[in-house]
Structure formats: C-alpha cells, structure tokens
Coordinates of C-alpha atoms in Angstrom, one line a residue:
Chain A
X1 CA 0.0 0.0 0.0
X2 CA 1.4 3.5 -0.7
X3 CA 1.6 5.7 1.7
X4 CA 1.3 9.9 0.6
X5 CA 2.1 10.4 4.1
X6 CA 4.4 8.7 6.6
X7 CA 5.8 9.8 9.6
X8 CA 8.6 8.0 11.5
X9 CA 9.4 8.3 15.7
X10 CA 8.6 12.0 14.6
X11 CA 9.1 14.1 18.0
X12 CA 8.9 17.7 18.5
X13 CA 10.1 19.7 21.8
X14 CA 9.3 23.6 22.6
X15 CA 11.7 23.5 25.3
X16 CA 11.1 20.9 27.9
X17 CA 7.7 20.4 27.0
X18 CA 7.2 17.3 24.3
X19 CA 4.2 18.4 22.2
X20 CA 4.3 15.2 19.6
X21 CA 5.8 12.2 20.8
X22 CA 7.4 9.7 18.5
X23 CA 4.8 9.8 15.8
X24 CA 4.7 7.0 13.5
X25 CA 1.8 8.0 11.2
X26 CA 0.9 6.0 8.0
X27 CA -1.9 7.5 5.7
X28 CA -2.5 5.5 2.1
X29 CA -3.2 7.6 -0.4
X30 CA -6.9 8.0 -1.7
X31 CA -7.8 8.2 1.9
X32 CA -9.6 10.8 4.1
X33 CA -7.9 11.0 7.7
X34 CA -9.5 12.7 10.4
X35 CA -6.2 14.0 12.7
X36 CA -8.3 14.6 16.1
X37 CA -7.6 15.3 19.4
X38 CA -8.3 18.7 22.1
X39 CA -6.8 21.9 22.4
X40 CA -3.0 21.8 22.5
X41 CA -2.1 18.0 22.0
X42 CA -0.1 18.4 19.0
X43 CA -2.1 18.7 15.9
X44 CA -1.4 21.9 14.1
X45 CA 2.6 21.1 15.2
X46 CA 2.4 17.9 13.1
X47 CA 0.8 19.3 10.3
X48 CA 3.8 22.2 10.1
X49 CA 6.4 19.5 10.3
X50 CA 4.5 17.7 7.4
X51 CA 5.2 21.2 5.7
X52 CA 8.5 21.9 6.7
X53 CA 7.3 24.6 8.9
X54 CA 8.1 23.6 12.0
X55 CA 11.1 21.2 12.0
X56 CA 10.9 18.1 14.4
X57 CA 13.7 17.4 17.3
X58 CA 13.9 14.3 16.3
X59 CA 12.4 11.6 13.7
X60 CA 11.6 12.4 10.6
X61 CA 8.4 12.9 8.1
X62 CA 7.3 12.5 4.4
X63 CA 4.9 13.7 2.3
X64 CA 4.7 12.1 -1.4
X65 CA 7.9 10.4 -1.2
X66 CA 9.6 13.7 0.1
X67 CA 11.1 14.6 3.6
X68 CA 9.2 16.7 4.5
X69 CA 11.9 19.2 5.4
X70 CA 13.0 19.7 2.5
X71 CA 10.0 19.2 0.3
X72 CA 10.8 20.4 -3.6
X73 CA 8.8 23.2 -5.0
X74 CA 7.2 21.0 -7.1
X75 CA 6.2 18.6 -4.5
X76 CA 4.8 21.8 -3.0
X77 CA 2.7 22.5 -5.5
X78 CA 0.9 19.1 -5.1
X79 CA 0.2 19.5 -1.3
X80 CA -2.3 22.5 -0.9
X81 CA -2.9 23.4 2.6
X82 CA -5.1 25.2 4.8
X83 CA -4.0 26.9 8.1
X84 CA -6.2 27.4 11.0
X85 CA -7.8 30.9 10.9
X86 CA -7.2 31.0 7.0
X87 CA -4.9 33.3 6.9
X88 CA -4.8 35.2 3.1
X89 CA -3.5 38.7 2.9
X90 CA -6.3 41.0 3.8
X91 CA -5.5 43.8 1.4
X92 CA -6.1 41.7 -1.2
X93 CA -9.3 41.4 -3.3
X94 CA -10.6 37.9 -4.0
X95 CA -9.3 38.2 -7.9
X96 CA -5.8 39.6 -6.6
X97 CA -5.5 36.5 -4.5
X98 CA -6.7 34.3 -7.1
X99 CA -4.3 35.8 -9.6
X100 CA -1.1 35.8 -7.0
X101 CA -1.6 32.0 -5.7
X102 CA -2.4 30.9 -9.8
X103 CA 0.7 32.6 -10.7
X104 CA 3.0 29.5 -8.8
X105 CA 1.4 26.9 -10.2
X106 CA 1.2 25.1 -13.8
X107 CA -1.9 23.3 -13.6
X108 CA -4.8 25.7 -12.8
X109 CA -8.4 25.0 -12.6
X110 CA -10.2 27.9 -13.2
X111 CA -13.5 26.5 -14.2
X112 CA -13.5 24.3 -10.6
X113 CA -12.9 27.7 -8.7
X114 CA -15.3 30.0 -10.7
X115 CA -17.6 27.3 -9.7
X116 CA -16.3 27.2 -5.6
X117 CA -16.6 30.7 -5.8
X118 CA -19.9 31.1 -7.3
X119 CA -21.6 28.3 -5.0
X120 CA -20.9 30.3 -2.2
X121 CA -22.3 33.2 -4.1
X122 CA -18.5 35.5 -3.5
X123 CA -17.9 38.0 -6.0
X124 CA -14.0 38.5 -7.0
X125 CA -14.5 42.3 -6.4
X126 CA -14.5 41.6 -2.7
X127 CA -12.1 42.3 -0.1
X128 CA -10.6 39.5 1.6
X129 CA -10.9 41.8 4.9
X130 CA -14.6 42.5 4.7
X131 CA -15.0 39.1 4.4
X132 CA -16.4 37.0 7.2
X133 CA -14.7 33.9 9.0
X134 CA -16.6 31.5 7.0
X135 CA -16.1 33.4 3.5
X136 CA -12.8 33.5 4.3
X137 CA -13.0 29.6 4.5
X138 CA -14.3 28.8 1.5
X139 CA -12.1 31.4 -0.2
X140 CA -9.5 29.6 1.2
X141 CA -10.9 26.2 -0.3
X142 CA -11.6 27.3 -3.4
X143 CA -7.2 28.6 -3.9
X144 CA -6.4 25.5 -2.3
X145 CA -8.1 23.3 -4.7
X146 CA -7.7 25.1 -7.8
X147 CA -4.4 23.5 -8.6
X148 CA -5.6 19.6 -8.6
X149 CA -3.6 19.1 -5.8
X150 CA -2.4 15.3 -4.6
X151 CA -2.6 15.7 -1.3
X152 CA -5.0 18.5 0.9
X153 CA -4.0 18.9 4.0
X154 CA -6.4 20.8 6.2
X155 CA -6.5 22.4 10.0
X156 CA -8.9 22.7 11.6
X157 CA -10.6 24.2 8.7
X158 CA -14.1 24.5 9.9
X159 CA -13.0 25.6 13.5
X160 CA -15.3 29.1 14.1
X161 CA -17.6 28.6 10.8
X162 CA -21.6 28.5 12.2
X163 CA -23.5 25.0 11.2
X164 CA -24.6 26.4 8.3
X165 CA -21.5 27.3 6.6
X166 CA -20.0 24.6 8.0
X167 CA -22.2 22.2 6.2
X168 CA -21.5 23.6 2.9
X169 CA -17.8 23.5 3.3
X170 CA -18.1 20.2 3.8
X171 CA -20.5 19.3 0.8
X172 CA -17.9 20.9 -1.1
X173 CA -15.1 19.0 0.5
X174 CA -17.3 15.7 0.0
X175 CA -17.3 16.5 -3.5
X176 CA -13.3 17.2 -4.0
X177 CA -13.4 14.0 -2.7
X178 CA -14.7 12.5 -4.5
X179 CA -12.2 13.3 -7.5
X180 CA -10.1 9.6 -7.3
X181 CA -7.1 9.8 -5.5
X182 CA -6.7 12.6 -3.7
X183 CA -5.8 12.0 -0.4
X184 CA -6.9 14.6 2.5
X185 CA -5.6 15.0 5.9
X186 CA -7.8 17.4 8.2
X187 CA -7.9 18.2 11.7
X188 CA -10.7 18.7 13.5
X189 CA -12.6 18.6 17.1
X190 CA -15.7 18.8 15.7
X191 CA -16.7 15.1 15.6
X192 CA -19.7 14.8 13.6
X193 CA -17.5 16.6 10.6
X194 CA -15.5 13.9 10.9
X195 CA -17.2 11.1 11.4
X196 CA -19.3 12.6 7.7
X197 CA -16.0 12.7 5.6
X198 CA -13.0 10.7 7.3
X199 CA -12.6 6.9 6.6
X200 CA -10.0 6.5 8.7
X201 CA -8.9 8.4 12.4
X202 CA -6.2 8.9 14.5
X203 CA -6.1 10.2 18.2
X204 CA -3.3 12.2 19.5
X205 CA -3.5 12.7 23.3
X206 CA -0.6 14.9 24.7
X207 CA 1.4 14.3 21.4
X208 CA 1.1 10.4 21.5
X209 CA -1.0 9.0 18.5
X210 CA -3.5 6.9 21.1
X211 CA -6.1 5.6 18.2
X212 CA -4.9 5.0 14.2
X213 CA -7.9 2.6 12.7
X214 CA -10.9 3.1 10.3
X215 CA -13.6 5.3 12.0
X216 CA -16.2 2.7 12.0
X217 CA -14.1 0.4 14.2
X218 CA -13.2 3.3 16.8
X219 CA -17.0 3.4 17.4
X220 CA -17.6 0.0 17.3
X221 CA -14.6 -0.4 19.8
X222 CA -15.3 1.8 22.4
X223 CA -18.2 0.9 24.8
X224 CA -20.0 2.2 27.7
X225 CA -21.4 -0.9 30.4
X226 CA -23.8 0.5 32.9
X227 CA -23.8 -1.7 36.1
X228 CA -26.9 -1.3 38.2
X229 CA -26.6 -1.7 41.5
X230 CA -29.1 -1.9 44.8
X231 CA -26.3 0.5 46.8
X232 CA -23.2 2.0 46.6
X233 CA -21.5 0.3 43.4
X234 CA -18.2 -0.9 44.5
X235 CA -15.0 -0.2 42.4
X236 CA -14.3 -2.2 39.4
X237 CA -11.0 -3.8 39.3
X238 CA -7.9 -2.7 36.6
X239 CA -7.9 -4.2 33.9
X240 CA -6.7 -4.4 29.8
X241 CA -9.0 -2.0 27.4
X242 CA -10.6 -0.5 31.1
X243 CA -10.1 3.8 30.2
X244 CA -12.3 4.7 32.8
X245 CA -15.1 4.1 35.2
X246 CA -17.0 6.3 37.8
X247 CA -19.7 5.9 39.8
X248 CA -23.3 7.9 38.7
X249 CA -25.8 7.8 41.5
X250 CA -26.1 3.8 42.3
X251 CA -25.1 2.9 38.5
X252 CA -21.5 2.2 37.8
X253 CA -20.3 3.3 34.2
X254 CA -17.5 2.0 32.4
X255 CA -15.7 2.8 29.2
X256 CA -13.6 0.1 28.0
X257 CA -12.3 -0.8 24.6
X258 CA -12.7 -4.6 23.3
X259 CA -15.5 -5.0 26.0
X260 CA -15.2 -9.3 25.6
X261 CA -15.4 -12.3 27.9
X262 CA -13.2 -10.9 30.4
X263 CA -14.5 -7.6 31.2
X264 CA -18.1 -9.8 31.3
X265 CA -16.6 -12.1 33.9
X266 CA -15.3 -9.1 36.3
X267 CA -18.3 -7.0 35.7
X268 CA -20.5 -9.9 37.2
X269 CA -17.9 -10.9 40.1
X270 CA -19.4 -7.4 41.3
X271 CA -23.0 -9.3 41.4
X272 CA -24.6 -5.9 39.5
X273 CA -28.8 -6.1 39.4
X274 CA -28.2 -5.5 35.6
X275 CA -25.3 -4.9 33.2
X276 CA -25.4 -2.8 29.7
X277 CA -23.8 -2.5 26.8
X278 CA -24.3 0.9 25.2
X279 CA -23.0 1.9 22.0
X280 CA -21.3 5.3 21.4
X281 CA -21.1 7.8 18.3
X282 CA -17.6 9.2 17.1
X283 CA -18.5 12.0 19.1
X284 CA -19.2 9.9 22.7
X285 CA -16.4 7.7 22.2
X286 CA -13.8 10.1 21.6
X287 CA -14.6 12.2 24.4
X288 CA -14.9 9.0 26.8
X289 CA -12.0 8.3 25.5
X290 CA -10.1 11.0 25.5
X291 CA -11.0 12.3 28.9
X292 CA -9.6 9.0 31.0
X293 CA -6.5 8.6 32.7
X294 CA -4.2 9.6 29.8
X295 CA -1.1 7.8 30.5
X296 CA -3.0 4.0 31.0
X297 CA -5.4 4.6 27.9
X298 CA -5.5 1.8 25.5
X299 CA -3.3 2.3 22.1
X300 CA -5.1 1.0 19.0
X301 CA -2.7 1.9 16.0
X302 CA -0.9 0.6 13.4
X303 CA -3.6 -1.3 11.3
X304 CA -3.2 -1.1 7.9
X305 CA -6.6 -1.9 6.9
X306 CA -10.1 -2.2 7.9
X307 CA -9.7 -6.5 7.5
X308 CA -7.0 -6.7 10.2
X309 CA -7.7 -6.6 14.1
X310 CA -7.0 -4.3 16.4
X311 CA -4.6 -5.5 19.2
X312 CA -5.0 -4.1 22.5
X313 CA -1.5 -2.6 23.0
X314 CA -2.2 -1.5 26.7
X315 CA -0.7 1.2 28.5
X316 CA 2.1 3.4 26.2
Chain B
X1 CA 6.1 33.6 -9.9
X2 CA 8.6 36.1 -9.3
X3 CA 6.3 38.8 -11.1
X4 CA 3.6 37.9 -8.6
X5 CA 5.9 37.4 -5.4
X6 CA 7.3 41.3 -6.2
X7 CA 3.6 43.2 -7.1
X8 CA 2.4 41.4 -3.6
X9 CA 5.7 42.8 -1.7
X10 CA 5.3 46.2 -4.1
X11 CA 1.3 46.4 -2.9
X12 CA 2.4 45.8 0.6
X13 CA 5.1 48.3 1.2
X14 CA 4.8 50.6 -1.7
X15 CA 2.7 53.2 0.6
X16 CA 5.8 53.1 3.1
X17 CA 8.0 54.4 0.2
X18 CA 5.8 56.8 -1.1
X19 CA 5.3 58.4 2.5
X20 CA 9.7 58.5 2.8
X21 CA 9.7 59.7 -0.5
X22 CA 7.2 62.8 0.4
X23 CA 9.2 63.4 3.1
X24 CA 12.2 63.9 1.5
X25 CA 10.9 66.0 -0.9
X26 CA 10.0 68.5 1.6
X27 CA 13.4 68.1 3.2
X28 CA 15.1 68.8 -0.3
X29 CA 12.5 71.8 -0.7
X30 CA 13.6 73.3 2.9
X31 CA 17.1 72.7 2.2
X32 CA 16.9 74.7 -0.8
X33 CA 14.8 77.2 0.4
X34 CA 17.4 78.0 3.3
X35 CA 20.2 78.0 0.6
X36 CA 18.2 81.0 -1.6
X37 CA 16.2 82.6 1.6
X38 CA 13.0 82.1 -0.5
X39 CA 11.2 82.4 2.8
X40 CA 9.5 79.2 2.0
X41 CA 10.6 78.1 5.8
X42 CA 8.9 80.6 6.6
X43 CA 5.0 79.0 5.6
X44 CA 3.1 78.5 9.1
X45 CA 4.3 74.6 10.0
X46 CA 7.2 74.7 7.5
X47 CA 9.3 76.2 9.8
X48 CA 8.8 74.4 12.8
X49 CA 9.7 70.5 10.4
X50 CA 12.4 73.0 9.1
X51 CA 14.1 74.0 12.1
X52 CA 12.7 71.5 14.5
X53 CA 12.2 68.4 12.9
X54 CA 14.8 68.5 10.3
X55 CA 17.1 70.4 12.0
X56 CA 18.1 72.6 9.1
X57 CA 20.7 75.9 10.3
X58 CA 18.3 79.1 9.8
X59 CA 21.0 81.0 7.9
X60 CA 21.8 80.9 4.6
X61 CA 23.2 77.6 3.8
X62 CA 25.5 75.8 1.5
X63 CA 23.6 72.5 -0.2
X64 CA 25.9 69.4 1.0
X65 CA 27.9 71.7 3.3
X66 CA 26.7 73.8 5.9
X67 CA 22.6 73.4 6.8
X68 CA 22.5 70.4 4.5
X69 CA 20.4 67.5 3.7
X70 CA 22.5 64.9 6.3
X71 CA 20.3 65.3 9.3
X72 CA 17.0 64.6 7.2
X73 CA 18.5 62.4 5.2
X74 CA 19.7 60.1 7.5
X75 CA 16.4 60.6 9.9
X76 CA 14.7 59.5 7.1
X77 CA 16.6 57.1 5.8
X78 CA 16.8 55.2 9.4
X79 CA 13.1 55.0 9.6
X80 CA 12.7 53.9 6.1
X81 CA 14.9 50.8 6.4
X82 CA 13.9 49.8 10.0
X83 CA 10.0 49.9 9.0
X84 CA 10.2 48.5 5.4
X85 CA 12.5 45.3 7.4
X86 CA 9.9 44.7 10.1
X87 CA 6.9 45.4 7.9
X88 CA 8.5 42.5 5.6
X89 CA 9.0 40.2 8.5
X90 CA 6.7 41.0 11.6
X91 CA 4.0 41.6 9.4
X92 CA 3.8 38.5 7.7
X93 CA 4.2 37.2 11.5
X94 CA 1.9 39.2 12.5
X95 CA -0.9 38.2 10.1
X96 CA 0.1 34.5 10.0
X97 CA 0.7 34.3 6.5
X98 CA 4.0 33.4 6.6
X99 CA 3.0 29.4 6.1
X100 CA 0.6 30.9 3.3
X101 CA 3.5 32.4 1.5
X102 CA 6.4 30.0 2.4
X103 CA 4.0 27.0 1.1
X104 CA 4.0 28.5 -2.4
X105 CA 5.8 26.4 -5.2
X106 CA 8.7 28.0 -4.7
X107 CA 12.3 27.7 -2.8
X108 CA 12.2 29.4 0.8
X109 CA 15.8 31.1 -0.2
X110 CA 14.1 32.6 -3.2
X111 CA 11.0 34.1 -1.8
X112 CA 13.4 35.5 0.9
X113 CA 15.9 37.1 -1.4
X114 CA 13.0 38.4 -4.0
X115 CA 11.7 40.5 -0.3
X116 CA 15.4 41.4 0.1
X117 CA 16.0 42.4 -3.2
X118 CA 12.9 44.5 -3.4
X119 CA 13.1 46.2 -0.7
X120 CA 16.8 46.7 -0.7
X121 CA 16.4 48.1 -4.2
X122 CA 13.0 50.4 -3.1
X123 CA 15.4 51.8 -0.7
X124 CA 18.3 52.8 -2.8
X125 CA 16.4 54.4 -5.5
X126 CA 13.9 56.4 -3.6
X127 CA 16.9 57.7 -1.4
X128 CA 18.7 58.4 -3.9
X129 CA 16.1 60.3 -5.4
X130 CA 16.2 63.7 -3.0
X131 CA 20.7 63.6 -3.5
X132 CA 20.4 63.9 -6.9
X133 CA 17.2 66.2 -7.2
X134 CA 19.2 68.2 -4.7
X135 CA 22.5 67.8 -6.6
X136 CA 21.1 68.8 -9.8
X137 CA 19.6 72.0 -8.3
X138 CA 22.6 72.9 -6.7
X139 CA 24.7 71.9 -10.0
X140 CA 22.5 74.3 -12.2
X141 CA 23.7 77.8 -12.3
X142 CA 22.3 80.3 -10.8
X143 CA 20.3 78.3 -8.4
X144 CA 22.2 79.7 -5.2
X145 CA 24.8 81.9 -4.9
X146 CA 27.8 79.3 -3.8
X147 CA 29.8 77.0 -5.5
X148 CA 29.2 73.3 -6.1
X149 CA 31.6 70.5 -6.9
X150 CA 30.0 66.8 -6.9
X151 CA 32.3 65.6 -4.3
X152 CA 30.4 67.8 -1.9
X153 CA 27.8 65.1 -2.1
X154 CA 30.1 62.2 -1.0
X155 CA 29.4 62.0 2.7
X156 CA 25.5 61.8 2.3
X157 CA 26.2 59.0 -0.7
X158 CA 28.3 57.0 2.3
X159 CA 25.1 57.3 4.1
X160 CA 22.8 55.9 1.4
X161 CA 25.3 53.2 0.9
X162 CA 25.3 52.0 4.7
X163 CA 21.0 52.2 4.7
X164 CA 20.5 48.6 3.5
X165 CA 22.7 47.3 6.5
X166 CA 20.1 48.6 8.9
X167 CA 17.2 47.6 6.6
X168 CA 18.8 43.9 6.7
X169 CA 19.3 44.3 11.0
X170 CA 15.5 45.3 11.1
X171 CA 15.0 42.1 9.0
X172 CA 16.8 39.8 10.8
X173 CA 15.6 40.9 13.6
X174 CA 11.8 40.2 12.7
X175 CA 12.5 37.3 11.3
X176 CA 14.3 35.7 14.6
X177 CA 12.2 34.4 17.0
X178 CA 12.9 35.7 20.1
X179 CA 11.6 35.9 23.8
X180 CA 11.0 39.6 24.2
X181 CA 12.0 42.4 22.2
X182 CA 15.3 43.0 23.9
X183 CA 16.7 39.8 22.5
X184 CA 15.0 40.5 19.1
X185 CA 16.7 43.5 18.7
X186 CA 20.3 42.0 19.1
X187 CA 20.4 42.0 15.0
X188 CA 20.1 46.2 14.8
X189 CA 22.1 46.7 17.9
X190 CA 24.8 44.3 16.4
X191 CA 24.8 46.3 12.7
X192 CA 24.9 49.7 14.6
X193 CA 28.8 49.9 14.5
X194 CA 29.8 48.9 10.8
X195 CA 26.6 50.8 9.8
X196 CA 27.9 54.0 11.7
X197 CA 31.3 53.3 10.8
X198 CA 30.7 52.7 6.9
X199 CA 28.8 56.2 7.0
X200 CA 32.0 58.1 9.0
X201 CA 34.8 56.5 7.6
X202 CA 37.3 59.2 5.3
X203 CA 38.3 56.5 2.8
X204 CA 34.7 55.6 1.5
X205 CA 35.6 53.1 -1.3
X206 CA 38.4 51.3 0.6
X207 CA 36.6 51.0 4.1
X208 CA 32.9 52.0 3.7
X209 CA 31.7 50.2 1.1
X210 CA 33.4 47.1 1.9
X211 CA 32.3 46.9 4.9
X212 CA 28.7 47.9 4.7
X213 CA 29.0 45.1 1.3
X214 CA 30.7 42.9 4.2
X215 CA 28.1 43.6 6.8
X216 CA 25.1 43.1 4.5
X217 CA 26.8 39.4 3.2
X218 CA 26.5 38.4 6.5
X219 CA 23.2 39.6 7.1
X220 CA 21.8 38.0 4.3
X221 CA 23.5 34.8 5.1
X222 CA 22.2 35.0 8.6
X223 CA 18.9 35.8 7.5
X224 CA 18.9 33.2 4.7
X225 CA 19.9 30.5 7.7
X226 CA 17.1 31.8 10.4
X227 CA 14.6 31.8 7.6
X228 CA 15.2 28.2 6.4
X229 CA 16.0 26.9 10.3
X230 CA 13.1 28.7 12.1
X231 CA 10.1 27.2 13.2
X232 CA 7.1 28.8 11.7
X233 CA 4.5 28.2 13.9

C-alpha cells in the first residue's frame, strides 16, 4: 500500500515540553484521515512538520515520497494546505488573490474555482478583509483546490464557521473527494465533521498517537457498560482495554475498549442487578476516550486496513 | 512567480515608500529654500519641520555643506529601512501568512531574497532620489549663490550606501524568533557599528563600502539560515 504520508518516531520539543511524541503516522493515499484530538495536544505542530514549517527534534516525516523538510517546489505545488484561521492577505481582493496564488502553479483549474466561488455566491470584487470567517474559508478552499492538488492537507478548517456554513464547506469537501485519488488530511474537534468525511482516524493525546484505525471500528470499539446496583457500586477492578469508570448515582459506568469475555466475567464478580452494553457515536467515544486517565489509555494503532484486528496494546 | 511574489511585496510596502519619499521632498524643498532665503521656511508649519524636525541651520546655507540635507537624510533614511524590514518580517508574522507564502511552489531562499532584493532596491532608489534632485539644483547655475563640486555630495552617498545594513538588521531581527524584544533587537544593535562606521569613515571606497558590502553578506547569510531553520509556527 502506498503511503502519501508517513511519519517516523517523529518528536517535537518547545523547550522541555514534548508536544508530539514519537509519531509513527501512515496514511495510504486516496484516503480521508481525520487528525483529532483537544486543544493543545499536537495537531497543528504535526501538520507544520508535514510542511517543513516547523522542523521536528527528532524523527523524521514524508509527504509524497519527500522529507518533509526539505520538500521540492514541485512537490509543494501538489500538497495545498489550509492553516487554521485562513490566513490570506487581507489587502487583497478575491481576484488579486486568485491571480497571485495561480501565478506558482502550472496546472490551474479555473472552471472548478469559478464554480467554488460562485456556489458560495463571492464576487471576485470583494475584499478578503470584509469578508467573514466563513467566507474567508471557502475562499481559502476554493485557492487551495484550484491546482488539482495530490494531497489536501487541512487544519482545523471548519473551526469558528456556524453550522450552516459549516455544512456547505463540507458538501464541497465531499465532492473534492470524491475526485479519485486525492488524499486529505484534516484536523478537527468537531466530531460529527469527521465522522461525515473521514474513513479512517487517528487520536493524539498529549502528542502520542493513542487511536490510528478506520472510523467505524473506533466506534464499534469503544463501549460504555452500565452496572446497576441496589447501593453503593463498589470499584471495578484494573484491567486491559478499562479507560475509565466512575460511579453515577447507584449505577457504575464503564468505558472500555474490546468490551469481551473478560471484562463480562469481572463485571459480574461485582454481582450488579443489571449490566449494559451501550454503543457510542464518534462523538461519545472520543470524548470518553479522551477524557480518561491519559497515561493507561489503550493504544489501538498501526492497522493497515479495515480487515486486520486491532490488538489491544495497553498502556504506552 | 517572481512577477507575482514582487507586485504582492510592491502592494504591501509601496505606501511606506511613497510616505519617505514625500518626506524627503520637503526636506530637499527646505534645504533649498534656506540656501536662496525664499522664505519658503517661513510657511506656518514649514518652519517648525524645518528647524525643529529637520534640524536645518536658519541661515543661509550651502547644499551638502553647511545646513545640509545629512540630518534629514539620514532621519529618514533610518526609519525607512527599519519599518520596510519589520513590515516584511513582523507583518507577515503578524498576520500568519507566513506558512501561506512559504508553502507556495517555490524555494524558501528565493521568496526571501526576492523580499530582500525589493526592498533593498525600493530603498536605494527612492533615497537616492532627494541627493540627486538636490544635486542637480545645486549643479545648475544660478540656483544659489555658492559653488558646487559633486564631491560635496560624497558624505550623504556614504550614508545611502550604509542604509541597506540597517534595513537587513530590522529584517533579521523580525524574522528571529525571540523571547522579548530585547533579545530581538540584538540583530540592529549588532549592525549599529559597521553601519555607523561605513557612514563616518574618510576612505569611502576602501573602508565603507566594503564593509557595509561585508556587513550586509553576513546579514543575508544570517537571514537566509534563520529563515530556512526557524520554526514557523
């Protein structure tokens, strides 16, 4: 399987603080990753050492064959990318930007953007800095798409847009997807974006990649058990796959990944009046799972498709 | 590419230009009006940037020699370099487009040197432009009533040649990341001396200008490093 981007042990420091934490990412091309995770644990730092932005302390990444730290102007002009807060110079009008970014590349389409640009009904008179958030967004799209680019590579890129305008940024990213292919990386902590366009996730908590598997299986994966009880619940012994339980009023809630034979067994050494099994969206498990005890929370990571299991890895 | 890469860093600090340019203008017109007493200082505002601001002597002067264009000059000058060289590199910090631009198809050295080169050229010509407007006046006969030899005009050209030095310091320094300002500002403190001394120096063409070509290698080496070692985030 090819692989548009691959990151090895890739580790960045700002000072003593480790912000990603030997990163070994793998993402086959034609896919649509969803890079998720909360405030501050790494995302936007990986996606500038995927574009030479920021270079790592140690370990090393590549983007179409290319370290990334050195990535050729023509491999460049295959990756477009959208930072956080779209950032285009605000002096310019739509048509000046459109005219500067055209200008670095070969391949231009201009029928594709007219059409971007007139679906979200923006006239190239206007100025980028009377533009709002959201306009500035799809703006943003529409440049970044115009060249037939390989490889998209988006952060955060609905962060701040209102449902609305978030919805029809992602109709128009479902359909630039749907060009064979093209391979898109996007960060995100909006969930339900994800869990509409990303085939495939990965979890970074405090710079460790925690969960690298197809999105279906995440959900699948991650399960909450409800034990009834008649009193106080007592406490639920440690175990492989447990990520967190706490007690809710008599009931004592569990997450757990691979909930199986064993975690049946221990749950009903505890002699609960009922036990279950509740299934999570994207949205659920990931904050369940995100929220336990970070240092013992389950790795699953390193499949390579959808056929093969996930092992249990325990704690990192 | 290049085309588009110098209109964007044109429409960005073209205003910046034109403001230095109006500026010297005015100093060129006070200069000369103190040379012919045409009691232009004498306008209501004129004669406060005259005698305040540009420090011009109230008698009758001699262009390039006595109540000349230096103090102006190099006022200007200063300020020109230092905010076209942070404009270029704490701006584009400022408004996060420095991963816009720096992702373009295009080498990082390139896109660096094409701001350099701009800028450094922007500065040289529209500096230039008040010597030689002033020159010329003072050359043409019957302008003012003392002589004029071009050599008068060598210690402000030692000037302009030293301005791109401080324009590359300002650079450097915006482009460095640093903790607080006092540490960003080690660039311009450390180009103060060769600047000052490539503008003071007798000998202009065998110790000035190899020093301020010296100082500027360095810079652009330095800044050439920091821009392709820094992190951008």
């Amino acid at each position: 399987m090819e692989h548009v981007i691959e990151t090895r042990r890739l580790t960045k420091y700002y000072g003593s603080k480790c912000v990603v934490n030997n990163l070994d990412l793998r993402i086959p091309r034609g896919s649509v990753y969803g890079f998720l995770g909360r405030n501050g644990t790494g995302k936007s730092t990986t996606i500038k050492m995927l574009l030479g932005l920021v270079h790592p302390t140690r370990g090393s990444a590549f983007v179409l064959g290319e370290n990334a730290a050195e990535l050729s102007p023509d491999a460049r002009g295959r990756i477009a990318y959208l930072a956080e807060g779209h950032p285009i110079y605000r002096w310019m009008t739509i048509r000046d930007a459109v005219r500067f970014t055209r200008a670095f590349h070969r391949q231009w389409n201009q029928p594709l953007l007219d059409q971007i640009l007139d679906h979200f009904e923006l006239s190239p008179k206007q100025k980028i800095r009377r533009l709002s958030h959201g306009q500035r967004a799809q703006v943003s799209l529409a440049l970044a798409v115009a060249p037939d680019p390989e490889v998209l590579i988006l952060d955060d890129p609905t962060i701040g847009l209102d449902t609305v305008v978030r919805r029809d940024f992602l109709e128009s990213l479902i359909q630039i997807i749907q060009r064979q292919g093209r391979t898109i990386l996007f960060s995100s902590h909006i969930l339900s974006d994800v869990e509409r366009v990303a085939d495939r996730i990965g979890i970074l908590v405090d710079g460790v990649l925690r969960v690298d598997c197809p999105t279906e299986k995440f959900k699948q994966r991650v399960r909450k058990i409800v034990l009834g009880f008649a009193g106080e619940p007592p406490e639920f012994p440690a175990c492989p796959g447990l990520v967190s339980s706490r007690t809710v009023g008599t009931d004592l809630e569990l997450i757990v990944v691979d909930y199986g034979d064993e975690h049946q067994r221990l749950a009903e050494s505890l002699e609960p009046s009922s036990i279950e099994v509740v299934d999570l969206n994207l949205e659920e498990a990931f904050i369940e799972y995100t929220r336990g005890p970070r240092r013992r929370l389950p790795i699953f990571a390193g499949e390579e498709s959808d056929d093969q299991s996930i092992g249990n890895q325990g704690a990192a | 590419m290049i085309r588009a890469l110098a209109i964007k860093e044109l429409r960005e600090i073209g205003w910046i230009v034109a403001i230095a340019l109006a500026v010297y203008m005015i100093a060129v017109a006070a200069v000369a009006s103190t040379a012919v007493e045409s009691g232009l200082q004498r306008i209501p505002g004129l004669d406060w940037l005259v005698y305040q601001i540009l420090q011009l002597d109230s008698y009758r002067s001699l262009p390039f020699v006595s109540g000349d264009l230096n103090g102006p000059f190099i006022l200007t000058s200063l300020a020109l370099a230092l905010v076209l060289g942070f404009r270029q590199s704490v701006g584009e910090a400022q408004a996060d487009t420095f991963g816009f631009l720096l992702h373009r198809p295009l080498g990082r050295r390139t896109i660096l040197l094409m701001k350099l080169a701009l800028a450094v050229g922007l500065l040289w010509l529209v500096s230039a432009i008040p010597i030689l407007v002033l020159a010329w006046w003072a050359a043409t006969p019957g302008s003012h009533p003392s002589p004029f030899e071009w050599s008068m005009t060598y210690p402000i050209w030692k000037t302009w040649a030293a301005m791109p030095v401080v324009y590359l310091g300002a650079f450097l320094s915006g482009l460095r990341p640093a903790r607080w300002w006092g540490t960003r500002l080690v660039p311009l403190a450390a180009i103060a001396m060769p600047a000052l001394a490539a503008s003071l120096i007798p000998m202009w063409w065998f110790f000035s200008v190899p020093l301020a070509a010296l100082a500027a290698v360095l810079l652009i080496v330095s800044i050439l490093w920091v821009g392709e070692t820094r992190d951008y985030s």
